[in-house]
Amino acid sequence: MSRQPMRYGFWAPVFGGWLRNVRDENMRADWSYMKTLCQRAEQIGYDLTLIAELNLNDIKGVTEPALDAWSTAAAVAAVTDKLELMVAVRPNFHHPALFAKAAANIDRISNGRLSLNVVSSWWADEASQYGLQFDQHDDRYSRTAEWLKVVDGLWTQTPFSYAGERYTLTDAICEPKPLRQPRPVIYAGGESEAAKTLIARQADAYVMHGDEPAVIADKIADLRTRREREGLPPMQYGMAAYAIVRDTVEEAEAEVARITEMDPSAPGFANFEQWLSGTRLERELKIREYSVSNRGLRPGLVGTPAQVKARIAEFHAAGVDLLLLQMSPQLEEMERFAAEVIAA
């Protein structure tokens, strides 16, 4: 049986960009830009937007604006028609019953286009600032497993009761339920044993940081085996990547050099210098990891349209169904990528 074509998603620029070394990327963290970007994206061939959830700005510095994920998602749902809305959610920041109610309503607003990207929180300082629970590593996944059971139960049963370690519900009713049946798609990521066990059992799709095709193929093979062991249907597989498409290789590499040139006055640079060590190659790799989040440069979606398309074909062959792309400036670069890669 032939596989479906690659799907193309993009990270909504809730932080005003993705580059730690470029101060102004001409993509404001505000509703006007978000609305324009999402409406245009579905016109030119993008399938999905990932809306990240952080209350502090992880890219431009903690004092800079960061859009709230869920109110933004509701607004995007109302002004678009086709985009799937993959919205990040951190279980320790949301009571599952109240979340299930609100998310079901957003799914209805979108006419069944909502999906979740379940993230087991990693930023202790943010949780402390907001006075929220922060679990240690494996405890995060234990909470997430229980949280997902509550959300799924409310979305599929009426009434729903649950008695767990962290949550208790008695004859709870969540109506209306999401339009997407049996439920909105659950995406999740993680590389620890606890994370992969949870994902294989309770998620519908696995999302990965960027990496080489062979590394991604191994991760997909591992999750397929785990999924089969659970007796559950096949999953979808997505990967984050930063894309640079230019007419020549030299122009593409010049853009890589521009976005990875270190800015000693940038927020977070002092902390970065503390762990920047090792050989010249190791330093270069670390600079790239710092400059672009989510290991975005590792996949190598950098070059001419033909080179980028060939590289995408490698990832599709490895089992990737969905690319979650970051670009800068997002609107202009997404136009270029759509015309020269997606449409072709």
Short mmCIF file of C-alpha atoms in Angstrom, two decimals:
data_model
loop_
_atom_site.label_atom_id
_atom_site.label_comp_id
_atom_site.label_asym_id
_atom_site.label_seq_id
_atom_site.Cartn_x
_atom_site.Cartn_y
_atom_site.Cartn_z
CA MET A 1 0.00 0.00 0.00
CA SER A 2 1.40 3.41 -1.00
CA ARG A 3 2.09 5.96 1.72
CA GLN A 4 0.47 9.36 1.89
CA PRO A 5 2.52 12.37 0.69
CA MET A 6 4.54 14.31 3.23
CA ARG A 7 2.52 16.79 5.25
CA TYR A 8 3.95 20.24 5.96
CA GLY A 9 3.44 22.09 9.22
CA PHE A 10 4.99 25.24 10.64
CA TRP A 11 5.72 26.53 14.12
CA ALA A 12 3.55 29.53 14.92
CA PRO A 13 5.98 32.31 15.92
CA VAL A 14 4.57 32.85 19.41
CA PHE A 15 7.99 34.14 20.54
CA GLY A 16 8.54 36.59 17.68
CA GLY A 17 11.00 34.28 15.93
CA TRP A 18 13.25 31.26 16.34
CA LEU A 19 16.79 32.66 16.16
CA ARG A 20 18.65 33.45 19.35
CA ASN A 21 21.35 35.47 17.56
CA VAL A 22 19.07 37.67 15.44
CA ARG A 23 17.30 40.32 17.48
CA ASP A 24 14.55 41.39 15.04
CA GLU A 25 13.32 38.72 12.62
CA ASN A 26 10.49 40.85 11.20
CA MET A 27 7.86 38.57 12.74
CA ARG A 28 6.21 40.16 15.75
CA ALA A 29 4.80 38.18 18.64
CA ASP A 30 1.31 39.61 18.19
CA TRP A 31 -2.14 38.59 16.97
CA SER A 32 -2.05 40.62 13.76
CA TYR A 33 1.03 38.82 12.46
CA MET A 34 -0.28 35.42 13.61
CA LYS A 35 -3.60 35.90 11.84
CA THR A 36 -1.95 36.97 8.58
CA LEU A 37 0.53 34.09 8.69
CA CYS A 38 -2.01 31.35 9.40
CA GLN A 39 -4.53 32.54 6.84
CA ARG A 40 -1.84 32.75 4.16
CA ALA A 41 -0.32 29.39 5.12
CA GLU A 42 -3.46 27.42 4.38
CA GLN A 43 -3.77 29.17 1.02
CA ILE A 44 -0.30 28.09 -0.13
CA GLY A 45 -0.24 24.44 0.90
CA TYR A 46 0.59 24.07 4.59
CA ASP A 47 -1.39 21.43 6.49
CA LEU A 48 -0.79 22.27 10.14
CA THR A 49 0.50 24.81 12.62
CA LEU A 50 2.16 23.92 15.93
CA ILE A 51 1.39 26.49 18.62
CA ALA A 52 3.93 26.16 21.44
CA GLU A 53 2.97 26.73 25.08
CA LEU A 54 5.41 28.66 27.24
CA ASN A 55 4.54 31.59 29.46
CA LEU A 56 8.07 32.96 29.18
CA ASN A 57 9.98 33.68 25.97
CA ASP A 58 12.57 30.92 25.57
CA ILE A 59 14.05 32.38 22.37
CA LYS A 60 14.29 36.16 22.70
CA GLY A 61 14.67 36.42 26.46
CA VAL A 62 12.28 35.98 29.37
CA THR A 63 11.22 39.64 29.49
CA GLU A 64 10.12 39.67 25.83
CA PRO A 65 6.51 38.98 24.71
CA ALA A 66 5.27 35.40 24.35
CA LEU A 67 1.75 34.69 23.11
CA ASP A 68 -0.53 32.44 25.15
CA ALA A 69 -1.06 29.19 23.27
CA TRP A 70 -4.70 28.40 23.99
CA SER A 71 -6.34 31.79 23.56
CA THR A 72 -4.29 32.15 20.36
CA ALA A 73 -5.51 28.74 19.19
CA ALA A 74 -9.14 29.70 19.72
CA ALA A 75 -8.61 32.88 17.72
CA VAL A 76 -6.82 31.06 14.88
CA ALA A 77 -9.60 28.46 14.82
CA ALA A 78 -12.14 31.18 14.14
CA VAL A 79 -10.28 32.80 11.21
CA THR A 80 -9.03 29.72 9.31
CA ASP A 81 -10.75 26.88 7.49
CA LYS A 82 -8.29 24.06 6.81
CA LEU A 83 -5.21 24.23 9.06
CA GLU A 84 -4.87 21.53 11.68
CA LEU A 85 -4.15 23.25 15.00
CA MET A 86 -1.59 21.25 16.96
CA VAL A 87 -1.53 23.09 20.28
CA ALA A 88 1.02 22.28 22.96
CA VAL A 89 -0.27 21.54 26.44
CA ARG A 90 1.62 20.90 29.66
CA PRO A 91 -0.35 18.71 32.06
CA ASN A 92 1.08 20.26 35.23
CA PHE A 93 -0.31 23.65 34.14
CA HIS A 94 -3.89 22.52 33.38
CA HIS A 95 -6.46 20.61 35.42
CA PRO A 96 -7.50 17.85 32.98
CA ALA A 97 -11.27 18.17 33.43
CA LEU A 98 -11.32 21.93 32.90
CA PHE A 99 -8.88 21.54 30.02
CA ALA A 100 -11.01 18.86 28.33
CA LYS A 101 -14.02 21.18 28.44
CA ALA A 102 -12.17 24.18 26.98
CA ALA A 103 -10.31 22.18 24.33
CA ALA A 104 -13.52 20.48 23.15
CA ASN A 105 -15.02 23.93 22.62
CA ILE A 106 -11.99 25.06 20.57
CA ASP A 107 -12.28 21.89 18.50
CA ARG A 108 -15.90 22.81 17.79
CA ILE A 109 -14.93 26.38 16.83
CA SER A 110 -12.39 24.92 14.37
CA ASN A 111 -14.89 22.40 12.97
CA GLY A 112 -12.83 19.44 14.16
CA ARG A 113 -9.28 20.66 13.43
CA LEU A 114 -7.78 20.58 16.93
CA SER A 115 -4.96 18.24 17.96
CA LEU A 116 -2.76 18.20 21.07
CA ASN A 117 1.00 18.24 21.46
CA VAL A 118 1.41 16.91 25.00
CA VAL A 119 4.61 18.24 26.57
CA SER A 120 5.87 17.07 29.95
CA SER A 121 7.32 20.34 31.27
CA TRP A 122 11.05 20.99 31.43
CA TRP A 123 11.42 24.62 32.61
CA ALA A 124 11.57 24.68 36.42
CA ASP A 125 12.15 28.45 36.69
CA GLU A 126 8.99 29.20 34.73
CA ALA A 127 6.90 26.95 36.97
CA SER A 128 8.39 28.62 40.04
CA GLN A 129 7.60 32.11 38.74
CA TYR A 130 3.98 31.17 38.14
CA GLY A 131 3.60 29.22 41.37
CA LEU A 132 2.85 25.98 39.55
CA GLN A 133 3.65 22.33 40.24
CA PHE A 134 6.92 21.10 38.70
CA ASP A 135 7.49 17.35 38.73
CA GLN A 136 10.80 15.55 38.51
CA HIS A 137 11.52 13.73 35.25
CA ASP A 138 9.76 10.35 35.52
CA ASP A 139 7.04 11.86 37.72
CA ARG A 140 6.17 14.17 34.82
CA TYR A 141 5.30 11.17 32.66
CA SER A 142 3.35 9.53 35.45
CA ARG A 143 1.28 12.72 35.75
CA THR A 144 0.88 12.93 31.97
CA ALA A 145 -0.35 9.33 31.77
CA GLU A 146 -3.04 9.98 34.38
CA TRP A 147 -3.91 13.38 32.87
CA LEU A 148 -4.45 11.83 29.44
CA LYS A 149 -6.75 9.17 30.90
CA VAL A 150 -8.97 11.90 32.36
CA VAL A 151 -9.05 13.98 29.17
CA ASP A 152 -9.72 10.94 26.98
CA GLY A 153 -12.42 9.70 29.34
CA LEU A 154 -14.27 13.01 29.33
CA TRP A 155 -14.06 13.19 25.54
CA THR A 156 -15.44 9.68 25.01
CA GLN A 157 -17.77 8.90 27.95
CA THR A 158 -20.81 10.54 29.59
CA PRO A 159 -20.78 10.61 32.55
CA PHE A 160 -17.14 9.90 33.41
CA SER A 161 -15.72 8.96 36.82
CA TYR A 162 -12.06 8.53 37.73
CA ALA A 163 -10.07 7.94 40.92
CA GLY A 164 -6.31 8.26 40.56
CA GLU A 165 -3.26 9.40 42.48
CA ARG A 166 -3.61 13.03 41.38
CA TYR A 167 -7.14 13.46 40.01
CA THR A 168 -10.62 12.40 41.13
CA LEU A 169 -13.83 12.93 39.13
CA THR A 170 -17.36 11.77 39.95
CA ASP A 171 -20.00 11.48 37.21
CA ALA A 172 -18.42 14.36 35.31
CA ILE A 173 -20.07 15.52 32.10
CA CYS A 174 -18.21 17.14 29.22
CA GLU A 175 -20.65 18.28 26.53
CA PRO A 176 -20.38 19.06 23.73
CA LYS A 177 -17.59 16.66 22.95
CA PRO A 178 -14.97 17.32 20.26
CA LEU A 179 -16.16 16.93 16.69
CA ARG A 180 -13.11 14.87 15.73
CA GLN A 181 -13.81 11.25 16.62
CA PRO A 182 -12.88 9.16 18.43
CA ARG A 183 -10.83 12.12 19.75
CA PRO A 184 -8.44 14.85 18.60
CA VAL A 185 -5.04 13.45 17.61
CA ILE A 186 -2.56 13.24 20.50
CA TYR A 187 1.03 14.06 19.52
CA ALA A 188 3.88 13.68 22.01
CA GLY A 189 7.66 13.70 22.04
CA GLY A 190 10.49 12.55 24.28
CA GLU A 191 13.58 10.37 24.23
CA SER A 192 13.70 8.81 27.69
CA GLU A 193 12.42 5.33 28.43
CA ALA A 194 9.53 6.79 30.44
CA ALA A 195 8.56 9.09 27.57
CA LYS A 196 8.66 6.40 24.88
CA THR A 197 6.63 3.98 27.00
CA LEU A 198 3.94 6.62 27.54
CA ILE A 199 3.87 7.63 23.87
CA ALA A 200 3.56 4.07 22.60
CA ARG A 201 0.64 3.41 24.94
CA GLN A 202 -1.36 6.64 24.90
CA ALA A 203 -0.43 8.88 21.95
CA ASP A 204 -1.40 8.73 18.29
CA ALA A 205 1.74 10.33 16.87
CA TYR A 206 5.40 10.74 17.82
CA VAL A 207 7.13 14.08 17.22
CA MET A 208 10.93 14.30 17.24
CA HIS A 209 13.63 16.95 17.34
CA GLY A 210 15.53 17.29 14.09
CA ASP A 211 18.28 14.80 13.23
CA GLU A 212 19.90 12.83 10.39
CA PRO A 213 17.63 10.46 8.41
CA ALA A 214 19.34 7.33 9.78
CA VAL A 215 18.87 8.49 13.39
CA ILE A 216 15.21 9.31 12.74
CA ALA A 217 14.68 5.94 11.05
CA ASP A 218 16.00 4.15 14.15
CA LYS A 219 13.70 6.16 16.44
CA ILE A 220 10.69 5.36 14.27
CA ALA A 221 11.57 1.67 14.17
CA ASP A 222 11.80 1.63 17.97
CA LEU A 223 8.38 3.26 18.42
CA ARG A 224 6.81 0.96 15.81
CA THR A 225 8.06 -2.05 17.76
CA ARG A 226 6.77 -0.65 21.04
CA ARG A 227 3.41 0.16 19.47
CA GLU A 228 3.03 -3.33 18.00
CA ARG A 229 3.89 -4.78 21.40
CA GLU A 230 0.95 -2.82 22.87
CA GLY A 231 -1.35 -4.21 20.17
CA LEU A 232 -2.29 -0.71 18.99
CA PRO A 233 -2.66 0.68 15.45
CA PRO A 234 0.25 2.36 13.63
CA MET A 235 1.32 5.86 14.65
CA GLN A 236 2.15 9.00 12.71
CA TYR A 237 5.68 10.43 12.87
CA GLY A 238 6.66 14.10 12.77
CA MET A 239 10.00 15.90 12.93
CA ALA A 240 11.07 19.49 13.61
CA ALA A 241 13.41 21.19 11.14
CA TYR A 242 14.67 24.62 10.17
CA ALA A 243 14.47 25.21 6.42
CA ILE A 244 16.59 27.47 4.19
CA VAL A 245 15.90 27.38 0.45
CA ARG A 246 18.02 29.49 -1.91
CA ASP A 247 18.92 29.57 -5.61
CA THR A 248 22.48 28.41 -4.90
CA VAL A 249 24.29 26.38 -2.25
CA GLU A 250 26.52 29.37 -1.53
CA GLU A 251 23.53 31.59 -0.76
CA ALA A 252 22.06 28.94 1.54
CA GLU A 253 25.31 28.48 3.45
CA ALA A 254 25.69 32.25 3.77
CA GLU A 255 22.29 32.33 5.47
CA VAL A 256 23.38 29.57 7.87
CA ALA A 257 26.46 31.62 8.72
CA ARG A 258 24.32 34.72 9.34
CA ILE A 259 21.89 33.07 11.75
CA THR A 260 24.58 31.18 13.70
CA GLU A 261 26.93 34.13 14.23
CA MET A 262 27.08 34.49 17.99
CA ASP A 263 25.77 37.69 19.60
CA PRO A 264 27.60 38.16 22.93
CA SER A 265 24.97 40.67 24.05
CA ALA A 266 22.02 38.37 23.38
CA PRO A 267 19.93 37.16 26.35
CA GLY A 268 21.26 33.85 27.59
CA PHE A 269 24.70 34.18 26.02
CA ALA A 270 26.50 34.12 29.38
CA ASN A 271 24.84 30.80 30.30
CA PHE A 272 25.68 29.41 26.89
CA GLU A 273 29.37 30.30 27.30
CA GLN A 274 29.49 28.22 30.50
CA TRP A 275 28.82 24.99 28.66
CA LEU A 276 30.45 25.86 25.32
CA SER A 277 33.60 23.74 25.34
CA GLY A 278 35.38 20.93 23.50
CA THR A 279 36.91 20.64 20.04
CA ARG A 280 36.27 23.08 17.20
CA LEU A 281 33.74 20.65 15.69
CA GLU A 282 31.95 20.23 19.02
CA ARG A 283 31.84 24.01 19.49
CA GLU A 284 30.38 24.49 16.02
CA LEU A 285 27.69 21.89 16.67
CA LYS A 286 26.82 23.48 20.01
CA ILE A 287 26.61 26.94 18.44
CA ARG A 288 24.16 25.59 15.86
CA GLU A 289 22.08 23.93 18.58
CA TYR A 290 21.98 27.17 20.56
CA SER A 291 21.26 29.38 17.56
CA VAL A 292 18.27 27.39 16.26
CA SER A 293 15.96 25.54 18.68
CA ASN A 294 14.77 21.92 18.52
CA ARG A 295 17.96 20.77 16.73
CA GLY A 296 16.52 22.47 13.68
CA LEU A 297 19.69 22.53 11.57
CA ARG A 298 20.55 18.85 12.04
CA PRO A 299 18.15 17.58 9.33
CA GLY A 300 20.00 19.58 6.68
CA LEU A 301 17.02 21.17 4.93
CA VAL A 302 19.44 23.75 3.56
CA GLY A 303 20.27 24.33 -0.10
CA THR A 304 18.65 24.64 -3.50
CA PRO A 305 15.05 23.54 -4.04
CA ALA A 306 16.25 20.30 -5.65
CA GLN A 307 18.58 19.54 -2.74
CA VAL A 308 15.93 20.23 -0.12
CA LYS A 309 13.35 18.10 -1.96
CA ALA A 310 15.85 15.24 -2.18
CA ARG A 311 16.57 15.51 1.54
CA ILE A 312 12.85 15.51 2.36
CA ALA A 313 12.48 12.34 0.28
CA GLU A 314 15.09 10.69 2.53
CA PHE A 315 13.06 11.54 5.62
CA HIS A 316 9.85 10.32 3.99
CA ALA A 317 11.58 7.03 3.21
CA ALA A 318 12.71 6.85 6.85
CA GLY A 319 9.06 7.01 7.94
CA VAL A 320 8.45 10.70 8.60
CA ASP A 321 4.86 11.76 7.76
CA LEU A 322 4.99 15.38 8.91
CA LEU A 323 7.64 18.12 8.87
CA LEU A 324 7.26 20.86 11.49
CA LEU A 325 9.17 23.75 9.95
CA GLN A 326 10.73 26.86 11.40
CA MET A 327 11.86 29.64 9.05
CA SER A 328 12.87 33.29 9.36
CA PRO A 329 11.33 35.65 8.54
CA GLN A 330 8.48 33.18 8.62
CA LEU A 331 5.97 34.64 6.16
CA GLU A 332 8.47 35.42 3.40
CA GLU A 333 10.37 32.14 3.76
CA MET A 334 7.18 30.08 3.90
CA GLU A 335 6.10 31.67 0.62
CA ARG A 336 9.41 30.67 -0.97
CA PHE A 337 9.30 27.13 0.45
CA ALA A 338 5.71 26.64 -0.68
CA ALA A 339 6.43 27.79 -4.24
CA GLU A 340 9.74 25.99 -4.73
CA VAL A 341 9.35 22.83 -2.63
CA ILE A 342 5.73 22.02 -1.74
CA ALA A 343 4.12 23.01 -5.04
CA ALA A 344 6.90 21.33 -7.03
#
